[in-house]
Tab-separated table of C-alpha atoms in Angstrom:
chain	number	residue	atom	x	y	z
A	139	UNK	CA	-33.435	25.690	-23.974
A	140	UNK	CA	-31.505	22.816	-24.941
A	141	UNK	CA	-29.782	20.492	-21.824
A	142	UNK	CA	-26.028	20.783	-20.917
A	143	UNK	CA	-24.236	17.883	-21.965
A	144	UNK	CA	-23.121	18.019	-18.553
A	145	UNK	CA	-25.985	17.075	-16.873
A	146	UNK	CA	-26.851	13.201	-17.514
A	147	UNK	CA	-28.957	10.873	-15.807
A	148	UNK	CA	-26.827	7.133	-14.554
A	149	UNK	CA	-29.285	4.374	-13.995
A	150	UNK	CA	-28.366	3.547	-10.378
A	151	UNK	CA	-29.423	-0.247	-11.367
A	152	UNK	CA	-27.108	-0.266	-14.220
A	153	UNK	CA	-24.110	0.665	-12.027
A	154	UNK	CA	-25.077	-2.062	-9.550
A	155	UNK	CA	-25.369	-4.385	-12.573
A	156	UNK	CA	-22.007	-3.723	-13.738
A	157	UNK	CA	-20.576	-4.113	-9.858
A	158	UNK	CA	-22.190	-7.221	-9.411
A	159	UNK	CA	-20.601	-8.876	-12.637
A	160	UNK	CA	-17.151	-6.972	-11.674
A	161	UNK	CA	-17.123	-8.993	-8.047
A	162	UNK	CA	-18.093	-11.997	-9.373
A	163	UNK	CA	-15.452	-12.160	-12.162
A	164	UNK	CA	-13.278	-11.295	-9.347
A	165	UNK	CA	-14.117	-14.167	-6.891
A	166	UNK	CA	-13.832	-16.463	-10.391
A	167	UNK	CA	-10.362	-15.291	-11.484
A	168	UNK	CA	-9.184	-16.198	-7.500
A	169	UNK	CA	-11.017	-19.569	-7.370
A	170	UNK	CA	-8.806	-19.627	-10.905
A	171	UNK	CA	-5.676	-19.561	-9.587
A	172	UNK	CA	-6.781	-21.569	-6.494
A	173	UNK	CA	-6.569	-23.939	-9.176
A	174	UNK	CA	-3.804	-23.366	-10.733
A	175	UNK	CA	-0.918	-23.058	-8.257
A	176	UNK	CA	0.781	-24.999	-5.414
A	177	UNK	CA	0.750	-22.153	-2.643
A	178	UNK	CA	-1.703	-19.566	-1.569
A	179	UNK	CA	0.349	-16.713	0.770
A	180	UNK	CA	-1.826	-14.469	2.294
A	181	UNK	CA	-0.050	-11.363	3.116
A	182	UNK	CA	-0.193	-8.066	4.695
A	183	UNK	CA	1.509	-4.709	3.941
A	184	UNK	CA	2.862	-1.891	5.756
A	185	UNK	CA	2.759	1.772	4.566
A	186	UNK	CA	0.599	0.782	1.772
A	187	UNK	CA	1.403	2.347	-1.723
A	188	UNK	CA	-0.536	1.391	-5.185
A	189	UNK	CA	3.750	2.331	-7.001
A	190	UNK	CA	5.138	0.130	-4.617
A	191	UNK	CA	2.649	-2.415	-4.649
A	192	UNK	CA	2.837	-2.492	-8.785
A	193	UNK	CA	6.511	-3.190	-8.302
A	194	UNK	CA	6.153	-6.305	-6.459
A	195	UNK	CA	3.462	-7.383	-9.195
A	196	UNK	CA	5.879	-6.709	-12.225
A	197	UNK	CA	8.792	-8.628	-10.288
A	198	UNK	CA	6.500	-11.488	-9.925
A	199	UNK	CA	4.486	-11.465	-12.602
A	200	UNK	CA	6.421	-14.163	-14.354
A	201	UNK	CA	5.445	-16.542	-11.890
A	202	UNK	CA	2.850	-15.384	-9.479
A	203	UNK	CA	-0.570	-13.695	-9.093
A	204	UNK	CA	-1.436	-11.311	-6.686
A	205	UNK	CA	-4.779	-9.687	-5.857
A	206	UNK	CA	-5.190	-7.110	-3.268
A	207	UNK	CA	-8.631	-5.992	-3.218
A	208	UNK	CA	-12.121	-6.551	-0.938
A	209	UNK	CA	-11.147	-9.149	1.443
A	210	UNK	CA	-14.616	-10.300	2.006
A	211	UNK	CA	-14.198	-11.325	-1.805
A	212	UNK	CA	-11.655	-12.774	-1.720
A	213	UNK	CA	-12.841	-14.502	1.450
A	214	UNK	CA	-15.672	-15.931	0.073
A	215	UNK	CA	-14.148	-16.939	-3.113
A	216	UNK	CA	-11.875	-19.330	-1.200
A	217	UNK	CA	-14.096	-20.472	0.558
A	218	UNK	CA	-14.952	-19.799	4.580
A	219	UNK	CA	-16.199	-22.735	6.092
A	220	UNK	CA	-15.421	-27.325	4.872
A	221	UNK	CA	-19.090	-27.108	3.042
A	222	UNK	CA	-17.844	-24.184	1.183
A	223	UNK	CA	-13.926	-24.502	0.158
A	224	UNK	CA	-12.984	-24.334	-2.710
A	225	UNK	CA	-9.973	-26.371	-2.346
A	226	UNK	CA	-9.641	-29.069	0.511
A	227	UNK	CA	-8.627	-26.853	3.567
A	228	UNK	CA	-8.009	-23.259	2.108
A	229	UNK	CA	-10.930	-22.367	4.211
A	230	UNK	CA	-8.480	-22.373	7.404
A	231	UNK	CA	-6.952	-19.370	5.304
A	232	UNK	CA	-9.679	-17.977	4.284
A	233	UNK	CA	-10.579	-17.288	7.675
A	234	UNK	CA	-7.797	-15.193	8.095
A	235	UNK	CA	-9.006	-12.687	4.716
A	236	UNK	CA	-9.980	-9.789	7.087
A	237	UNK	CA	-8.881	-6.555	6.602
A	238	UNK	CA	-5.950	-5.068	4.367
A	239	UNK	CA	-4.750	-8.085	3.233
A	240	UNK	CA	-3.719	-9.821	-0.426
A	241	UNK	CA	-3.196	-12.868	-1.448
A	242	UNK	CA	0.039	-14.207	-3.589
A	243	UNK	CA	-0.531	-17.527	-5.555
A	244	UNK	CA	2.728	-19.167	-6.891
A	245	UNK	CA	4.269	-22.335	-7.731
A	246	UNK	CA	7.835	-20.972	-5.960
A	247	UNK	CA	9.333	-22.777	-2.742
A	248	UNK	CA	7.717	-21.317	0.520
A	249	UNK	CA	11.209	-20.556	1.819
A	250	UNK	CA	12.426	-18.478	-1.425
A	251	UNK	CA	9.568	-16.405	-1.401
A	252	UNK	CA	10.018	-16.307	2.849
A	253	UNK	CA	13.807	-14.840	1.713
A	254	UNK	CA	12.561	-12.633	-0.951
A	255	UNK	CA	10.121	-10.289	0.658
A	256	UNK	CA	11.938	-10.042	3.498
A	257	UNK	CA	14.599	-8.436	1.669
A	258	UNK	CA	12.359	-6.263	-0.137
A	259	UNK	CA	11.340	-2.892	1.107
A	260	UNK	CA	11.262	0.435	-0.313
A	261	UNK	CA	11.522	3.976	1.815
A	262	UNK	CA	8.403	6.749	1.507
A	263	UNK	CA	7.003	9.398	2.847
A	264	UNK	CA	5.223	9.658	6.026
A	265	UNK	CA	1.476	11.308	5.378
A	266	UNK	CA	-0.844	12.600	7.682
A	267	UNK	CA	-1.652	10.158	10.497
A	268	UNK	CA	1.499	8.459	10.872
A	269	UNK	CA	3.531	8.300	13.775
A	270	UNK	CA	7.182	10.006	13.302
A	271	UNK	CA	9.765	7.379	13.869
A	272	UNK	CA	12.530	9.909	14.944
A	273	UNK	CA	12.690	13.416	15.712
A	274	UNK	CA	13.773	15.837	13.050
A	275	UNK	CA	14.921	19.343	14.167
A	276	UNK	CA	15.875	21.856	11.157
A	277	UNK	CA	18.691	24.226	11.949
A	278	UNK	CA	18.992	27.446	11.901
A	279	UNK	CA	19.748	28.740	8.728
A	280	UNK	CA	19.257	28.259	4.966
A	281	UNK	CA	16.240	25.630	5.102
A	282	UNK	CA	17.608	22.513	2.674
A	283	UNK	CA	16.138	19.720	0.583
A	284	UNK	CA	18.150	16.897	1.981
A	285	UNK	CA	16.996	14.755	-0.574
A	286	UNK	CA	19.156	17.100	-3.348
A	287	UNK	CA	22.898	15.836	-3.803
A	288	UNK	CA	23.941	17.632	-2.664
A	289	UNK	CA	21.917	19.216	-0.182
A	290	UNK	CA	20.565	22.300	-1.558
A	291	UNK	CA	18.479	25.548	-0.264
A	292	UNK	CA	14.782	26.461	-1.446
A	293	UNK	CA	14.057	29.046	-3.896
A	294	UNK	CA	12.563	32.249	-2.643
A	295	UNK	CA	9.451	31.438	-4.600
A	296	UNK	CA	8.436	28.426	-2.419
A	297	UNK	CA	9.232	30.557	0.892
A	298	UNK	CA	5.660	31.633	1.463
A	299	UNK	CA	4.683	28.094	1.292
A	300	UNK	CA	6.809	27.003	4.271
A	301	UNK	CA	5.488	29.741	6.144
A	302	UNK	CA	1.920	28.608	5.564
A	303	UNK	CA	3.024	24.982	6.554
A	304	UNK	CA	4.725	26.476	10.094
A	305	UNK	CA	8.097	27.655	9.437
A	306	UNK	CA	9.159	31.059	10.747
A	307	UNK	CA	11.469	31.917	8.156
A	308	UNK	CA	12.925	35.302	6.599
A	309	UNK	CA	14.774	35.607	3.246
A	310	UNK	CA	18.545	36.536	3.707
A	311	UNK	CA	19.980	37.119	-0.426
A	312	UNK	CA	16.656	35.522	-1.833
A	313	UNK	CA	16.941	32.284	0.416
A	314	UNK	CA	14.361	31.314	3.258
A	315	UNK	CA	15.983	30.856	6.432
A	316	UNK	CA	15.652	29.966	9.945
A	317	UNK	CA	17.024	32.227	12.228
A	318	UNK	CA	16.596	29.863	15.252
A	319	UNK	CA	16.308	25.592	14.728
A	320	UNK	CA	12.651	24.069	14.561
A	321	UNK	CA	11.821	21.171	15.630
A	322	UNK	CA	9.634	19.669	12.347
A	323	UNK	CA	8.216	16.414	14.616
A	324	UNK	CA	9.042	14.317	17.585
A	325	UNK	CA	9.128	10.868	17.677
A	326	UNK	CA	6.343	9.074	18.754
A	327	UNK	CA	3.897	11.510	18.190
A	328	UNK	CA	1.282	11.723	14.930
A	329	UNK	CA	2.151	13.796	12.321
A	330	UNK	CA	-0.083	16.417	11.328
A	331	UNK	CA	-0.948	17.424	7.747
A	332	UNK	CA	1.349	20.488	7.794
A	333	UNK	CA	4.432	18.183	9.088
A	334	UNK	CA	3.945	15.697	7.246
A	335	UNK	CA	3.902	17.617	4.057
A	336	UNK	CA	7.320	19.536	4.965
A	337	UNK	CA	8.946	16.373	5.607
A	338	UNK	CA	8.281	15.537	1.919
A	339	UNK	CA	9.712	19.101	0.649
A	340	UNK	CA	12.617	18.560	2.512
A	341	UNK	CA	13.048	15.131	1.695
A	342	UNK	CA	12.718	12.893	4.776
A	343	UNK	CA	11.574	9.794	4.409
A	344	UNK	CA	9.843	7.710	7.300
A	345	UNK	CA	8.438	5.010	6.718
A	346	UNK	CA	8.769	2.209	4.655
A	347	UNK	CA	6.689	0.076	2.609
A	348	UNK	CA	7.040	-4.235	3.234
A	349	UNK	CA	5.123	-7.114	2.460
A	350	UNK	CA	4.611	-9.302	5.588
A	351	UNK	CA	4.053	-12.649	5.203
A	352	UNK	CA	1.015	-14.079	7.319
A	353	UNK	CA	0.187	-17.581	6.404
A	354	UNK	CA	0.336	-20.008	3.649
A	355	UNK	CA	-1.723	-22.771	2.279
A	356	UNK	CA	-0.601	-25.982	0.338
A	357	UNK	CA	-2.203	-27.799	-2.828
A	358	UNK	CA	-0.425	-30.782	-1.992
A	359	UNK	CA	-1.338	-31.606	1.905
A	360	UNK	CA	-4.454	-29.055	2.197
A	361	UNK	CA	-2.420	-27.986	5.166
A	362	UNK	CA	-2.376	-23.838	6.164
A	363	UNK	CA	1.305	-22.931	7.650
A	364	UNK	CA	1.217	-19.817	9.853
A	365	UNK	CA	4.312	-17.921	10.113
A	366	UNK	CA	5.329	-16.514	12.822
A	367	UNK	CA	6.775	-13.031	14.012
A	368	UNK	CA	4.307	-9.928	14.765
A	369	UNK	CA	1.590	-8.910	12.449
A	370	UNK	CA	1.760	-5.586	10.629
A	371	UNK	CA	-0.055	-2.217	12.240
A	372	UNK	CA	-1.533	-0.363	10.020
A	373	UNK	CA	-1.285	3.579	11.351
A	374	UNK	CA	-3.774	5.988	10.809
A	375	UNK	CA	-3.568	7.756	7.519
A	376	UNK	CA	-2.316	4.354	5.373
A	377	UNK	CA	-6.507	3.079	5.416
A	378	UNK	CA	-7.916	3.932	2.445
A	379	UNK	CA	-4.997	3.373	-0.333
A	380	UNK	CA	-6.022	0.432	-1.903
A	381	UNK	CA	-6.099	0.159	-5.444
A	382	UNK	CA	-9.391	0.332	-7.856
A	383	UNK	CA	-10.793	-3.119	-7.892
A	384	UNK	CA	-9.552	-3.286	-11.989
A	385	UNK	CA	-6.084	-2.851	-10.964
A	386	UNK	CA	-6.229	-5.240	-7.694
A	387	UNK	CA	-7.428	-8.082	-10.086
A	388	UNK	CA	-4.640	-9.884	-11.135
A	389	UNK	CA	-3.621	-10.531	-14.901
C-alpha cells in the first residue's frame, strides 16, 4: 500500500537547526542597527494588534526600524551587563527588555517621536479577557449595528447567532428584537467570550491600541533617558498576539 503524502516525517534537529540560525540573524540585524542609529526607544504597547502594529512600521519605515519579537533576544543582542554591551551603556536598556516590549531605532529628535506616538492611537475591539471600560445596555427593540451609518438592524439570518451568544430576542417582520433592554457588559468587569464577540457585531469598540514610550538610549552620551508617566497593563486576553518572528524582524 503506498504512503499518504500526508503523512511525512520532520527531522526535529533540522527544525532546531533552522531556529537557531533564525535567532541569531535576529540578534545580528538588532546589534545592526545598534550601529547604525542615534536612539534606541524601547517601547511598550497596549491592546496589542499585528494591523496596527504594521501601520506604525509603514509610517516609519522611511526612517526607523522596529522589532517586536522575543525580548530575551533582543535582550541579549544589546547586550545585558558592561562586559557584554554592545554599545557603551545600552546595557542599562537592555535591562529593561522584559516582557512585551519592542524596540524603535531612529535617527529622529527624542521629542518628535515623544509628540508623535502620543498622538497616535487607533480604536479596536475588546476580546475575551479584557476589562469593559463602560457599560453598554442594548434597548429594547430592533437590535442595531452601531457601527452602520446609519445605524442599521440585523438580518433575520444572523438572529440565531445572537441567541447562541445570550440575547433573548424574537423576530417582529423578519428583524431580531429585544423586547426588554440587556445589559451586554458592565464596566469594570472581564468580558467573556460571548460579550466580547457581540460587542464586535454590534460595533463597539473598547479599547484602543498605543505605543508607550518607556525609555531611550543615546549613541552620542551612552546615556539611557527614562520617561516618565505609568507603564502600560497588559489585560488578560492581549498575551499571546505577537507577530511570527519573520514579520517582527525588521527590514
Amino acid at each position: 500500500m503506498p504512503k499518504s503524502k500526508r503523512s511525512k516525517l520532520v527531522s526535529l534537529t533540522k527544525v532546531d537547526k533552522k531556529t537557531r540560525k533564525h535567532k541569531s540573524e535576529m540578534m545580528d540585524k538588532v546589534k545592526e542597527n545598534a550601529d547604525k542609529w542615534k536612539y534606541c526607544w524601547l517601547f511598550e504597547v497596549g491592546a496589542m494588534r499585528n494591523a496596527h502594529l504594521k501601520t506604525v512600521r509603514n509610517l516609519w519605515k522611511d526612517s526607523a526600524r522596529i522589532f517586536y519579537s522575543r525580548a530575551s533576544l533582543m535582550a541579549k543582542a544589546l547586550g545585558t551587563t558592561p562586559e557584554e554591551e554592545h554599545r557603551m551603556g545600552i546595557h542599562k536598556l537592555a535591562q529593561q527588555v522584559q516582557g512585551q516590549v519592542g524596540l524603535l531605532f531612529t535617527d529622529t529628535e527624542p521629542q518628535e517621536v515623544i509628540e508623535w506616538f502620543a498622538d497616535f492611537s487607533q480604536p479596536d475591539f475588546a476580546r475575551a479577557g479584557n476589562v469593559a471600560t463602560r457599560t453598554v445596555i442594548l434597548p429594547a427593540g430592533p437590535v442595531m449595528r452601531v457601527h452602520s451609518d446609519p445605524p442599521e438592524p440585523f438580518p433575520h439570518n444572523e438572529e440565531p447567532q445572537l441567541r447562541r451568544l445570550g440575547l433573548t430576542t424574537t423576530m417582529n417582520r423578519g428583524v431580531p428584537t429585544l423586547t426588554s433592554p440587556h445589559k451586554l457588559c458592565e464596566k469594570g468587569k472581564v468580558l467573556t467570550a460571548e460579550q466580547a464577540q457581540l460587542l464586535k457585531l454590534i460595533g463597539e469598540k473598547m479599547v484602543t491600541f498605543r505605543v508607550g514610550l518607556i525609555a531611550r538610549w543615546e549613541a552620542g552620551s551612552g546615556e539611557v533617558i527614562q520617561l516618565d508617566g505609568p507603564r502600560m497593563t497588559t489585560q488578560q486576553g492581549e498575551h499571546g498576539e505577537a507577530e511570527d518572528e519573520n514579520d517582527a524582524m525588521s527590514d
